[in-house]
XYZ file of C-alpha atoms in Angstrom:
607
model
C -33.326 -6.016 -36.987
C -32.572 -4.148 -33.875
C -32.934 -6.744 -31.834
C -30.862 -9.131 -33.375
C -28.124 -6.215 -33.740
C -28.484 -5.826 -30.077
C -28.119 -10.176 -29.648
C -25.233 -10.254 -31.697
C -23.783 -7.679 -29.908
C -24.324 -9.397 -26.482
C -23.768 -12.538 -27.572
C -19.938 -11.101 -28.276
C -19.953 -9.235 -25.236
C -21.823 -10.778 -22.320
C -20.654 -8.645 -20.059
C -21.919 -5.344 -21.145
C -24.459 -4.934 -19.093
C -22.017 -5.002 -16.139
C -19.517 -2.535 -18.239
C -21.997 -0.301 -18.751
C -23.171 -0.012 -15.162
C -19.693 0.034 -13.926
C -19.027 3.343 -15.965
C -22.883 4.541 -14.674
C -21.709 4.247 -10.949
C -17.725 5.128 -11.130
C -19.808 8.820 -13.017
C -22.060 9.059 -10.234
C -19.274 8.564 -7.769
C -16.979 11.110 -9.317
C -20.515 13.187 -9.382
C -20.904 12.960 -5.591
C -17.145 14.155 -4.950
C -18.015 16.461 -7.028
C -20.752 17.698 -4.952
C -19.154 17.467 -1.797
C -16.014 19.500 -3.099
C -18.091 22.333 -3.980
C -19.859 22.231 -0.625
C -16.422 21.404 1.404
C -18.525 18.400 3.208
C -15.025 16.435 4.340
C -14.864 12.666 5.748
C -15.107 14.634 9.273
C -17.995 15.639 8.885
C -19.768 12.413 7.776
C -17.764 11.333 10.792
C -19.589 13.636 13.370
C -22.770 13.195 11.849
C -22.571 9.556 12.596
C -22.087 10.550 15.945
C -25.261 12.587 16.314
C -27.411 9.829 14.167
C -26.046 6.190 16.157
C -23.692 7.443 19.557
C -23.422 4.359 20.535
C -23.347 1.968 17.521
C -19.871 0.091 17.793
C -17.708 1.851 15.548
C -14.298 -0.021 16.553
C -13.286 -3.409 17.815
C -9.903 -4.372 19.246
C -9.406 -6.827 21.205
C -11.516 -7.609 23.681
C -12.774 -3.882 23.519
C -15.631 -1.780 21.927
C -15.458 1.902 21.576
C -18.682 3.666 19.930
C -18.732 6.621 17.749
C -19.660 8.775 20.753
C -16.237 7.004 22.424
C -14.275 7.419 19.295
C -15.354 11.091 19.040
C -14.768 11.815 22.665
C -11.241 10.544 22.557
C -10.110 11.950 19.151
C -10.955 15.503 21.237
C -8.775 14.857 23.791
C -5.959 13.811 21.439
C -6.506 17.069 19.473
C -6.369 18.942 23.071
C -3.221 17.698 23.686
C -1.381 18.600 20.120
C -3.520 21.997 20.988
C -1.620 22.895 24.328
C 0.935 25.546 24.523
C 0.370 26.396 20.730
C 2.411 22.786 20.259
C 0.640 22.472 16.767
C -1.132 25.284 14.741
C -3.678 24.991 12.221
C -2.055 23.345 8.300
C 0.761 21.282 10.372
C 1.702 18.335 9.484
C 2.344 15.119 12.798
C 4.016 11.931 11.993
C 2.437 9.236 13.557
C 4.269 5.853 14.056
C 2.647 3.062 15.400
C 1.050 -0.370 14.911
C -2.417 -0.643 14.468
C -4.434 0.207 17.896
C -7.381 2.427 18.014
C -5.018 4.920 19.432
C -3.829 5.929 15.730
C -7.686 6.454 14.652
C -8.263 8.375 17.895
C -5.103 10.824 16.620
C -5.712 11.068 12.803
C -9.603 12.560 13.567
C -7.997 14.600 16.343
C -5.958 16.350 13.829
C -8.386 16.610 11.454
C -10.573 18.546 13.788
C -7.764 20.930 14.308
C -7.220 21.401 10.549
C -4.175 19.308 10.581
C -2.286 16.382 8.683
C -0.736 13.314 9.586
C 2.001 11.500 8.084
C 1.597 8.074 8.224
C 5.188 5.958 9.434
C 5.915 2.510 8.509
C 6.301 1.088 11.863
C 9.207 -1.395 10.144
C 11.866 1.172 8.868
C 14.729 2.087 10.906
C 17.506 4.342 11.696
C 18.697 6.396 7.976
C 14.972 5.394 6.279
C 13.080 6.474 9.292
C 14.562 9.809 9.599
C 14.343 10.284 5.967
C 10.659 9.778 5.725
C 10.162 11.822 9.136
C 11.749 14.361 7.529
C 10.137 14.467 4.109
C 6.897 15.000 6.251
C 7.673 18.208 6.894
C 6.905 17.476 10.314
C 7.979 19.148 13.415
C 5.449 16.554 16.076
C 6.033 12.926 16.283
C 3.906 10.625 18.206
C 5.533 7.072 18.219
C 3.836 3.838 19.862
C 5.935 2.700 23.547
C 7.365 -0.447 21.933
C 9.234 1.631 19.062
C 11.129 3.583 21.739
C 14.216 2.221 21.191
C 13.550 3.043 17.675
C 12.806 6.639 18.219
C 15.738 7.136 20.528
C 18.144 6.132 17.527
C 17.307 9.072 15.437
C 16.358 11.026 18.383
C 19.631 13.182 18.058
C 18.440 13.795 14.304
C 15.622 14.885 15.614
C 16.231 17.347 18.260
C 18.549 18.835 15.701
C 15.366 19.813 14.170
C 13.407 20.862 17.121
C 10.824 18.066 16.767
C 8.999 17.561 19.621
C 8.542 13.690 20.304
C 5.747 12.097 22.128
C 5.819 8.305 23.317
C 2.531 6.874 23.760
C 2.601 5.660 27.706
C 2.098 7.040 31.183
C 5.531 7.927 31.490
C 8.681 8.232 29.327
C 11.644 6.844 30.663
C 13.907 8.907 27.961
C 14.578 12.986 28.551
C 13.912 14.837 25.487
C 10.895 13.251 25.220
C 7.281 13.480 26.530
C 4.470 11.033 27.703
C 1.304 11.211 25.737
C -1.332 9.084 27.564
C -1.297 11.194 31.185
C -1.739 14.263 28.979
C -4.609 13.096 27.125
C -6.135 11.164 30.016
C -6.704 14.928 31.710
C -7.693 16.911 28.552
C -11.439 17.482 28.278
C -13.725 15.333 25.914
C -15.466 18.414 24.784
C -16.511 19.243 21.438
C -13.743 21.819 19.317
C -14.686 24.444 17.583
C -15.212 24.360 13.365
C -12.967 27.320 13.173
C -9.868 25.208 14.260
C -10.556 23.278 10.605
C -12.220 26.740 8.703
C -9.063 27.223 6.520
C -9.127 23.401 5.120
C -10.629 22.916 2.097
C -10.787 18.954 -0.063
C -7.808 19.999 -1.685
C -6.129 20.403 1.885
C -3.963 17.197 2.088
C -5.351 14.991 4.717
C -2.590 11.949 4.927
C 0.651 11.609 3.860
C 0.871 7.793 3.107
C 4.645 6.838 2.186
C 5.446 4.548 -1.143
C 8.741 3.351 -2.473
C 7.432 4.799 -6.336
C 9.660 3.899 -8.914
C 12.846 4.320 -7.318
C 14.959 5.455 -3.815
C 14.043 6.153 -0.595
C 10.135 5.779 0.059
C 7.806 9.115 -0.696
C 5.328 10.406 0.939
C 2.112 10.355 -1.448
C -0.116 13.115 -0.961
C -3.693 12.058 0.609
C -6.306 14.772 0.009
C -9.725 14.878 1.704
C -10.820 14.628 -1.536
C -8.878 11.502 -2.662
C -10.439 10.026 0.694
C -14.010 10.430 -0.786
C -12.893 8.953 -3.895
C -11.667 5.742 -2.138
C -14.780 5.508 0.218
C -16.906 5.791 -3.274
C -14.921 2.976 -4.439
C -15.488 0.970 -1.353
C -19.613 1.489 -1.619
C -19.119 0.542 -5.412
C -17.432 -2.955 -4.239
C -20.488 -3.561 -2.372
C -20.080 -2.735 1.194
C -22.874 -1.706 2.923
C -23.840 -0.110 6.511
C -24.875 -3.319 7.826
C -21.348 -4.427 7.311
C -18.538 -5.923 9.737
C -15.300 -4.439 8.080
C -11.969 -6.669 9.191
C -8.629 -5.026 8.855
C -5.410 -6.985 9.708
C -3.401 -5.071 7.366
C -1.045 -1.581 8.599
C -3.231 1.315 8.666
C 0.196 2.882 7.326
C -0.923 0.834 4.178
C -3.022 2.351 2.065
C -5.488 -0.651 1.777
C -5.780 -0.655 5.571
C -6.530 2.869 5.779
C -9.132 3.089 3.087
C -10.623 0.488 5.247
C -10.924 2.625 7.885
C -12.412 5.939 5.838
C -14.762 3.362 4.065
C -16.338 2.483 7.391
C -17.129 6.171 8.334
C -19.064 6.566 4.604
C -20.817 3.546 5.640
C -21.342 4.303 8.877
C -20.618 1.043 10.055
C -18.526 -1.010 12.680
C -14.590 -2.190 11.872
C -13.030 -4.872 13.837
C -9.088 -4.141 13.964
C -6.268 -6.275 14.652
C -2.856 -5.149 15.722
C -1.130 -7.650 13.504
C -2.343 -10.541 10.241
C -2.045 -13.713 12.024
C -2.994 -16.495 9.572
C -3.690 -19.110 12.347
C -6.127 -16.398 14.180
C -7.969 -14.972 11.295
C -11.116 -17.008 10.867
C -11.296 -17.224 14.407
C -11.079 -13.387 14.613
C -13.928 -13.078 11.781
C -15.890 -15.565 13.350
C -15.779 -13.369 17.290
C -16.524 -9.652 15.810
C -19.685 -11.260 13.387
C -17.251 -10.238 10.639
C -18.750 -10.096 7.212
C -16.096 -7.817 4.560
C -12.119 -8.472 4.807
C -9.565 -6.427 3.254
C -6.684 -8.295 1.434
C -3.310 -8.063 0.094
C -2.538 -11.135 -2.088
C 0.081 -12.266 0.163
C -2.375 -12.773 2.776
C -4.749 -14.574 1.129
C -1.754 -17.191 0.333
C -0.820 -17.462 3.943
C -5.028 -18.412 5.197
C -4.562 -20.965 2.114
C -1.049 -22.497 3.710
C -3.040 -23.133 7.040
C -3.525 -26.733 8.136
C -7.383 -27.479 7.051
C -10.178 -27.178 9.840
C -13.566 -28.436 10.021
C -15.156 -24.938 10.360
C -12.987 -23.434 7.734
C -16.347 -22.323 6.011
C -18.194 -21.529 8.983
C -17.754 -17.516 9.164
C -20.317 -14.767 7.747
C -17.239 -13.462 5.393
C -19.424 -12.659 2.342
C -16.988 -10.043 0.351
C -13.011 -9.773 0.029
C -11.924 -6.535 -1.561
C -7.870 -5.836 -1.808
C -5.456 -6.639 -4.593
C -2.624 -9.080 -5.438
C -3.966 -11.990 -5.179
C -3.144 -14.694 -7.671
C -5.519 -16.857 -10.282
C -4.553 -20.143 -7.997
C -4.875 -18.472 -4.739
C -8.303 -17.272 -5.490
C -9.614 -20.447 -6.716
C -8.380 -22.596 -3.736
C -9.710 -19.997 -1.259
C -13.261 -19.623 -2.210
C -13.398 -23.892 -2.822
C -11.719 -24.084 0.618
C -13.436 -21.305 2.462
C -16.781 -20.823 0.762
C -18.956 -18.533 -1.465
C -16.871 -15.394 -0.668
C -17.061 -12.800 -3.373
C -13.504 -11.227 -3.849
C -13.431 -7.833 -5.566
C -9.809 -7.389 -6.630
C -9.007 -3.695 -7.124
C -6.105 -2.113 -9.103
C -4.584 1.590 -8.011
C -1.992 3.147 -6.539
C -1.530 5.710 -3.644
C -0.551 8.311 -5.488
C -2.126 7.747 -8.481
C -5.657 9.208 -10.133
C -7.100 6.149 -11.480
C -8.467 2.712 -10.440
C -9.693 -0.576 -11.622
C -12.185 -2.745 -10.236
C -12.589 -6.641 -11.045
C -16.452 -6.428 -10.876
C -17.265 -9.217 -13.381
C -15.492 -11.795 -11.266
C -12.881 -13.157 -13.596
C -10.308 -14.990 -11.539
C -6.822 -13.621 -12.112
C -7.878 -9.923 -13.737
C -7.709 -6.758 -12.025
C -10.558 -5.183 -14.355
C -12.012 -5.009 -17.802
C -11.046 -2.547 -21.256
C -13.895 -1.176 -22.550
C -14.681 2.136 -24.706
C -16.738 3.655 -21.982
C -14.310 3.496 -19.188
C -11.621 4.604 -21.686
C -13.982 7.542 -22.847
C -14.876 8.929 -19.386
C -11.689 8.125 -17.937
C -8.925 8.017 -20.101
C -5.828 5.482 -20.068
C -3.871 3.438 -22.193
C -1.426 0.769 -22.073
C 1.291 1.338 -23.966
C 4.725 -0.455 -25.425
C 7.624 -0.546 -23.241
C 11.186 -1.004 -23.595
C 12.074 -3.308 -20.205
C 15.667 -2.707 -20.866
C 15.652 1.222 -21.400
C 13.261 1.538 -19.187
C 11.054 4.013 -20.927
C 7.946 3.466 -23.591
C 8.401 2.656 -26.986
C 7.806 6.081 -29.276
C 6.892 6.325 -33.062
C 8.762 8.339 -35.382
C 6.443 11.518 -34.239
C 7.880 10.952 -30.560
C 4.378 9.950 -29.494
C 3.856 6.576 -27.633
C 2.072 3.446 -29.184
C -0.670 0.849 -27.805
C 0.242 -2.576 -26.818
C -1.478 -5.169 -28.909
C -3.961 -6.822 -27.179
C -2.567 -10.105 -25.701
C 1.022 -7.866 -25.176
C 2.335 -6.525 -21.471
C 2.790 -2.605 -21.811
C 2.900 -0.024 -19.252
C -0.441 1.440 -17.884
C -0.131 5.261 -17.990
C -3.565 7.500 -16.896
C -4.467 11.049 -18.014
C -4.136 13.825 -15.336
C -6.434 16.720 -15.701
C -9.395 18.696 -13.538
C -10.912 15.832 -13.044
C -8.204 12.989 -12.310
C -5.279 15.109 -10.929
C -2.055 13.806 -9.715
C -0.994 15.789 -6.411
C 2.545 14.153 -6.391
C 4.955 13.636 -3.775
C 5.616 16.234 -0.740
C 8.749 17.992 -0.816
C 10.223 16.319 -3.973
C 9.143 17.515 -7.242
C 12.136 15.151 -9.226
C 10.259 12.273 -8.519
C 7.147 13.923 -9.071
C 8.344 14.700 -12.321
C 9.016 11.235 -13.226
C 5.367 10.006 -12.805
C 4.518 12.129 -15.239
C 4.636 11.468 -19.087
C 4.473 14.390 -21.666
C 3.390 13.933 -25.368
C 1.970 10.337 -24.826
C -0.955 10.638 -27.894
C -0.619 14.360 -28.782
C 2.072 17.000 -27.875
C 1.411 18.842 -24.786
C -0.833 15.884 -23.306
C 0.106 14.787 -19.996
C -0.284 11.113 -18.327
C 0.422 9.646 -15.013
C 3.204 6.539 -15.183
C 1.804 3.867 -12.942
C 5.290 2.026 -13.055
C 2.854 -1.308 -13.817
C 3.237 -3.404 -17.096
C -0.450 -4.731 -17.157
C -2.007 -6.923 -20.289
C -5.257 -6.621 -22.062
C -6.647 -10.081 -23.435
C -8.330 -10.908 -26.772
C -11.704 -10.756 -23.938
C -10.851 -7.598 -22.771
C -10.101 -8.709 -19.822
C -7.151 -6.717 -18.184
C -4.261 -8.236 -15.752
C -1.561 -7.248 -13.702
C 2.005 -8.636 -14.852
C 4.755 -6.593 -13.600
C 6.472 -3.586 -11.836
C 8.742 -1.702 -13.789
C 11.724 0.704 -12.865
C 13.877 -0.515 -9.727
C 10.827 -1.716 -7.477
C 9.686 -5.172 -6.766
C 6.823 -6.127 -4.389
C 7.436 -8.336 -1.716
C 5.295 -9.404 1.495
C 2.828 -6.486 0.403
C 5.566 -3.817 0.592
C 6.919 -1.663 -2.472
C 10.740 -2.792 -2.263
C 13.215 0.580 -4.043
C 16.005 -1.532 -5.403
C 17.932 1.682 -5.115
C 17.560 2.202 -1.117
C 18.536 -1.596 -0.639
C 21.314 -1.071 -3.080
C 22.845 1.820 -0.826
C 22.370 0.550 2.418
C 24.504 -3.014 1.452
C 27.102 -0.726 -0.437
C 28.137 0.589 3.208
C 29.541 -2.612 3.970
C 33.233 -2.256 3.601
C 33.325 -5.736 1.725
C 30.444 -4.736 -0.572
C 31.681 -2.295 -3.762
C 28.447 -2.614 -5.527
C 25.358 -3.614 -5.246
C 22.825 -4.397 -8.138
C 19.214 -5.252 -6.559
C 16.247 -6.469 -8.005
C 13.731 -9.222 -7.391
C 13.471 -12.893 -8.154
C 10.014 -15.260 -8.716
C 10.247 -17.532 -6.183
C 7.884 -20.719 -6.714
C 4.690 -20.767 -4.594
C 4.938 -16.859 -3.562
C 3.309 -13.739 -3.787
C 5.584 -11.240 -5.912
C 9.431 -11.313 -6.127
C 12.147 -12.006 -2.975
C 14.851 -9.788 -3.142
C 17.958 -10.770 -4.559
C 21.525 -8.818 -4.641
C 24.112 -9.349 -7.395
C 27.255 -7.520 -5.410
C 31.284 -6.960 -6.337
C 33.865 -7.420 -3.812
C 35.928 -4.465 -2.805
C 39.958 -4.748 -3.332
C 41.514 -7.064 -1.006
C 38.343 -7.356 1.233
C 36.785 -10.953 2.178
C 33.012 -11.421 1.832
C 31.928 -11.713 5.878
C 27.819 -13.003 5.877
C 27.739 -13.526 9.409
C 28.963 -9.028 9.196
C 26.569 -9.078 6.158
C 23.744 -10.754 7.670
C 24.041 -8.501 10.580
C 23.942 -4.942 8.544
C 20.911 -5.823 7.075
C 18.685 -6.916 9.404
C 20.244 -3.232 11.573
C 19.493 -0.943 8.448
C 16.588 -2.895 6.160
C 12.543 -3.741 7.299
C 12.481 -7.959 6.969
C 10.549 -7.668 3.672
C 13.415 -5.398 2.172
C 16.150 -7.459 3.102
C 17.650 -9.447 0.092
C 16.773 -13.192 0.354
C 19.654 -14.273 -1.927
C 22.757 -12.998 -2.610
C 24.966 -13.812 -5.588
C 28.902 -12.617 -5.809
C 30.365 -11.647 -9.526
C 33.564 -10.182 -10.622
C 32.071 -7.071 -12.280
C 28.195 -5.834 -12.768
C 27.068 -5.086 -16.126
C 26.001 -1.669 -17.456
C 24.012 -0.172 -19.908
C 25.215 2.168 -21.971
C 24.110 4.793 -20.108
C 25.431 3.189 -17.167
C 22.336 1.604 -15.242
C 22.360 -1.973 -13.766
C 20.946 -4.457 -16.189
C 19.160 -6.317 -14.404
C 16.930 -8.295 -17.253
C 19.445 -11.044 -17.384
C 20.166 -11.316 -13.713
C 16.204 -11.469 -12.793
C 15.871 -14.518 -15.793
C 18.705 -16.637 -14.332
C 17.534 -16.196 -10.591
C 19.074 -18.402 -8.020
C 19.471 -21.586 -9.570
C 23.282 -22.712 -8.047
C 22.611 -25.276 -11.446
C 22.368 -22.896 -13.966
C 25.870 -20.874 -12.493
C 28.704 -20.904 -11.056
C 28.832 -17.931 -9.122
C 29.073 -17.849 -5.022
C 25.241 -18.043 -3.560
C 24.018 -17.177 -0.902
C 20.648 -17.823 1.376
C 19.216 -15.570 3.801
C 19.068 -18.006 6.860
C 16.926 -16.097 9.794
C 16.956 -19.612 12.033
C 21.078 -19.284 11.996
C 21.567 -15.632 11.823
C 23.684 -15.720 8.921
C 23.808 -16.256 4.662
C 24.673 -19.499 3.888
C 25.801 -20.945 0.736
C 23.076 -21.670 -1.236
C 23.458 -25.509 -1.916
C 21.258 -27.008 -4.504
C 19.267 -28.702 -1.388
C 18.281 -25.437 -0.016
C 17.283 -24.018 -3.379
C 15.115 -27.635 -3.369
C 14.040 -27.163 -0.426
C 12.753 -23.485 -1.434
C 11.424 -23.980 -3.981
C 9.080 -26.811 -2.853
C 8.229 -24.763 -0.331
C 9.650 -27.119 2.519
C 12.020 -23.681 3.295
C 9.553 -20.476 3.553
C 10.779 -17.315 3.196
């Protein structure tokens, strides 16, 4: 009888073999944190054991260049010699680092690690009024900034000498007073070990990274990375099935936190990464097939872009066996593994900031992860009903929150406790506040908001459908409606701004678009327009269409509906409102003319 109990119940579930061990090794991960938190064993220190056990096993490639872990360790001293001189930086302080991806950046995030330091982790694309803004937030009073962002630098420079930050460039010489070469100076600092005290006050709570993410709303925040958190993403890394045999190839921004884990993974693993300054779609596979490359990290985006490339011969002729990011769509995946081969993508759900994960371990294209009683017994979530047009979940007549039907988008929230805390955002506790949710189930429970509508299916099967709040996602980035909103509201012309993002046929995630009002007796300039924008916003920020009405709507508590305005997009059929198109080739917005929004969305235009 047992046994056909047991049939039955796998017959409805074939999967639960692979539920059940999912659970098994997410508790032995959390187990092993565990462990090293109690013992304060940090990624450092798995780090400079590698060093002892393989010196010169190639731990980075770039380029045409291989540095070892005895090369990585020996530079990564030197860096921390330089922040060390003249008492420049003192044990708990936080550097902002802002740069492209180069071993460089690796060399100076272990360098302040062995000092007992932080880093705070730039987006190499923001400018003048965001860049100072997230420099600032940091806490930081060092900044080390890559030799092609000079010019960027040296427009909040004044800012910053306000401030008494010190600023490095990373060259030979700086061509700008008020700021300081770093390559001569760590060229003559000495390779030689430091000492453990320099790091004795850190402990896995210490924050290790600051990585910065637009959230729910306004000007990007800077998530708090503790050496902790970095186990937990290496452990999910290991449970994805890398292994220390493994190739690791990351295109992506270390800035990003799917780049970085990247990196940390390969230290668990004790094996070799192969890093690109820049995702070139027409270099990839050519790039996997010189560094032997056998696990990629992904954004969906990405994988879109390798699927848009003219078709080669050898388009299956790489060792690529694994693809582990998130994003990427149900189409997307099933052309790229029939054009490109038996590659096994692991598509992983989470957020930088937040204290729980998903992983797609069964292999269903399109989901993020699987609902079962197990996972939801060890570690807690829900998704709940949400009101898109409030903008807050649906609550019974007890105030407490209800559970989306199965088959019914609601908002994923996560328990925070001991075991899954939520560290927040540095330096701003309001919008620390907002990610979390009292009296979800119970009165005086608390939940993390994950700002993601996500769907559970009659299978169990769980899937990403939306972001909620006033943030889209757009070429991989987080996209705060609000920040856009005030930077085009500076325009004289512009009176206000309503932002939010649009589907746009054949891409990954939503193009900005701008519904704006003209101020009294001013004329609507694009060419003045065109040119703010691309001054003040990062390219993936910067609103792709632009539509011109009389007067925005409201709600009545005086928030920009935007439900309506995202469901009639940019047709110029469906209204008769002034368009407009982002044109990069002319420099300008255009009227959008029902052969450009043809030509867009066929995909002859790409944007």
């Amino acid at each position: 009888l047992l046994s056909v109990v047991f049939l039955a119940l796998l017959f409805r579930n074939p999967h639960f073999f692979q539920d059940v061990q999912y659970v098994r090794d997410k508790i032995q991960a959390r187990r092993r944190v565990l462990k090293y938190k109690q013992t304060n064993y940090s990624i450092l220190d798995r780090f400079l054991e590698a060093v002892k056990a393989q010196p010169h096993k190639p731990f980075i490639l770039f380029n045409d260049e291989t540095f070892t872990y005895q090369d990585a360790d020996e530079l990564s001293n030197k860096a921390a010699r330089v922040f060390l001189h003249n008492g420049l930086v003192k044990e708990g302080d936080t550097v902002a680092l802002f740069l492209r991806n180069e071993p460089m950046f690796l060399w100076l995030w272990l360098g302040l690690v062995k000092i007992g330091c932080n880093a705070a982790f730039l987006n190499y694309n923001i400018r003048s009024k965001s860049l100072f803004h997230c420099f600032s937030r940091s806490g930081a009073k060092t900044l080390v900034a890559a030799e092609e962002l000079h010019n960027a630098v040296e427009e909040v420079l004044p800012s910053l000498l306000e401030q008494q930050v010190t600023v490095f460039i990373l060259a030979d010489r700086c061509r700008t007073g008020n700021m300081e070469s770093f390559k001569d100076k760590m060229s003559q600092a000495s390779s030689e070990p430091l000492s453990k005290d320099l790091r004795s006050h850190l402990t896995l709570q210490s924050p290790a990274a600051y990585i910065y993410t637009s959230g729910t709303t306004g000007l990007p925040k800077a998530a708090v990375v503790s050496h902790v958190k970095l186990w937990s993403l290496a452990c999910s890394m290991s449970m994805a099935g890398v292994t220390s045999e493994d190739v690791l190839f990351i295109s992506l921004p270390l800035y990003h936190t799917t780049g970085f884990l990247g990196f940390i993974s390969v230290i668990e693993r004790g094996n070799t990464l192969a890093l690109r300054s820049k995702f070139s779609a027409s270099q990839f596979w050519d790039d996997c097939r010189k560094y032997n490359v056998t696990v990629i990290m992904f954004i969906g985006e990405m994988m879109r872009y390798l699927c848009n490339t003219p078709k080669k011969p050898n388009d299956q002729s790489h060792k690529v066996r694994l693809a582990i990011g998130s994003g990427v769509r149900a189409d997307v995946w099933r052309y790229f593994i029939t054009r490109f081969g038996n590659v096994q993508i692991k598509e992983v759900y989470g957020a930088t900031e937040g204290n729980f994960s998903l992983l797609n371990y069964t292999g269903k294209i399109g989901a993020v992860g699987r609902d079962t009683f197990l996972n939801k017994w060890v570690f807690p979530y829900a998704v709940i009903k949400f009101d898109t047009e409030k903008g807050t979940p649906l609550r019974d007549s007890s105030g407490l929150c209800i559970e989306a039907a199965k088959g019914e988008p609601g908002l994923l929230v996560s328990e925070i406790s001991t075991r899954a805390p939520f560290a927040g955002y540095v330096r701003d506790l309001q919008q620390t506040e907002k990610k979390r949710l009292h009296d979800v189930f119970k009165k005086g429970d608390l939940y993390f908001n994950t700002g993601d509508l996500l769907c559970i299916d009659e299978d169990n099967f769980i899937y990403f459908k939306d972001r909620v709040g006033d943030t889209f996602r757009w070429k991989g980035e987080n996209v705060a409606t609000t920040e856009v909103a005030d930077i085009i509201t500076l325009l004289d012309c512009i009176k206000e701004a309503n932002v939010y993002g649009v589907e746009v046929p054949g891409n990954e995630g939503r193009a900005g678009m701008a519904t704006v009002t003209l101020s009294e007796a001013q004329r609507f300039d694009p060419a003045d327009v065109f040119k703010h924008v691309v001054s003040f916003l990062p390219a993936y920020a910067r609103p792709c269409f632009l539509r011109i009405q009389s007067s925005l709507d409201i709600t009545s508590t005086f928030k920009h509906m935007k439900v309506k305005l995202v469901e009639e997009g940019f047709n110029p059929n469906q209204m008769t409102d002034p368009l407009y198109f982002l044109d990069e080739k002319n420099k300008n917005y255009v009227p959008l003319t029902v052969d450009i929004f043809n030509s867009v969305t066929s995909g002859k235009i790409r944007i």
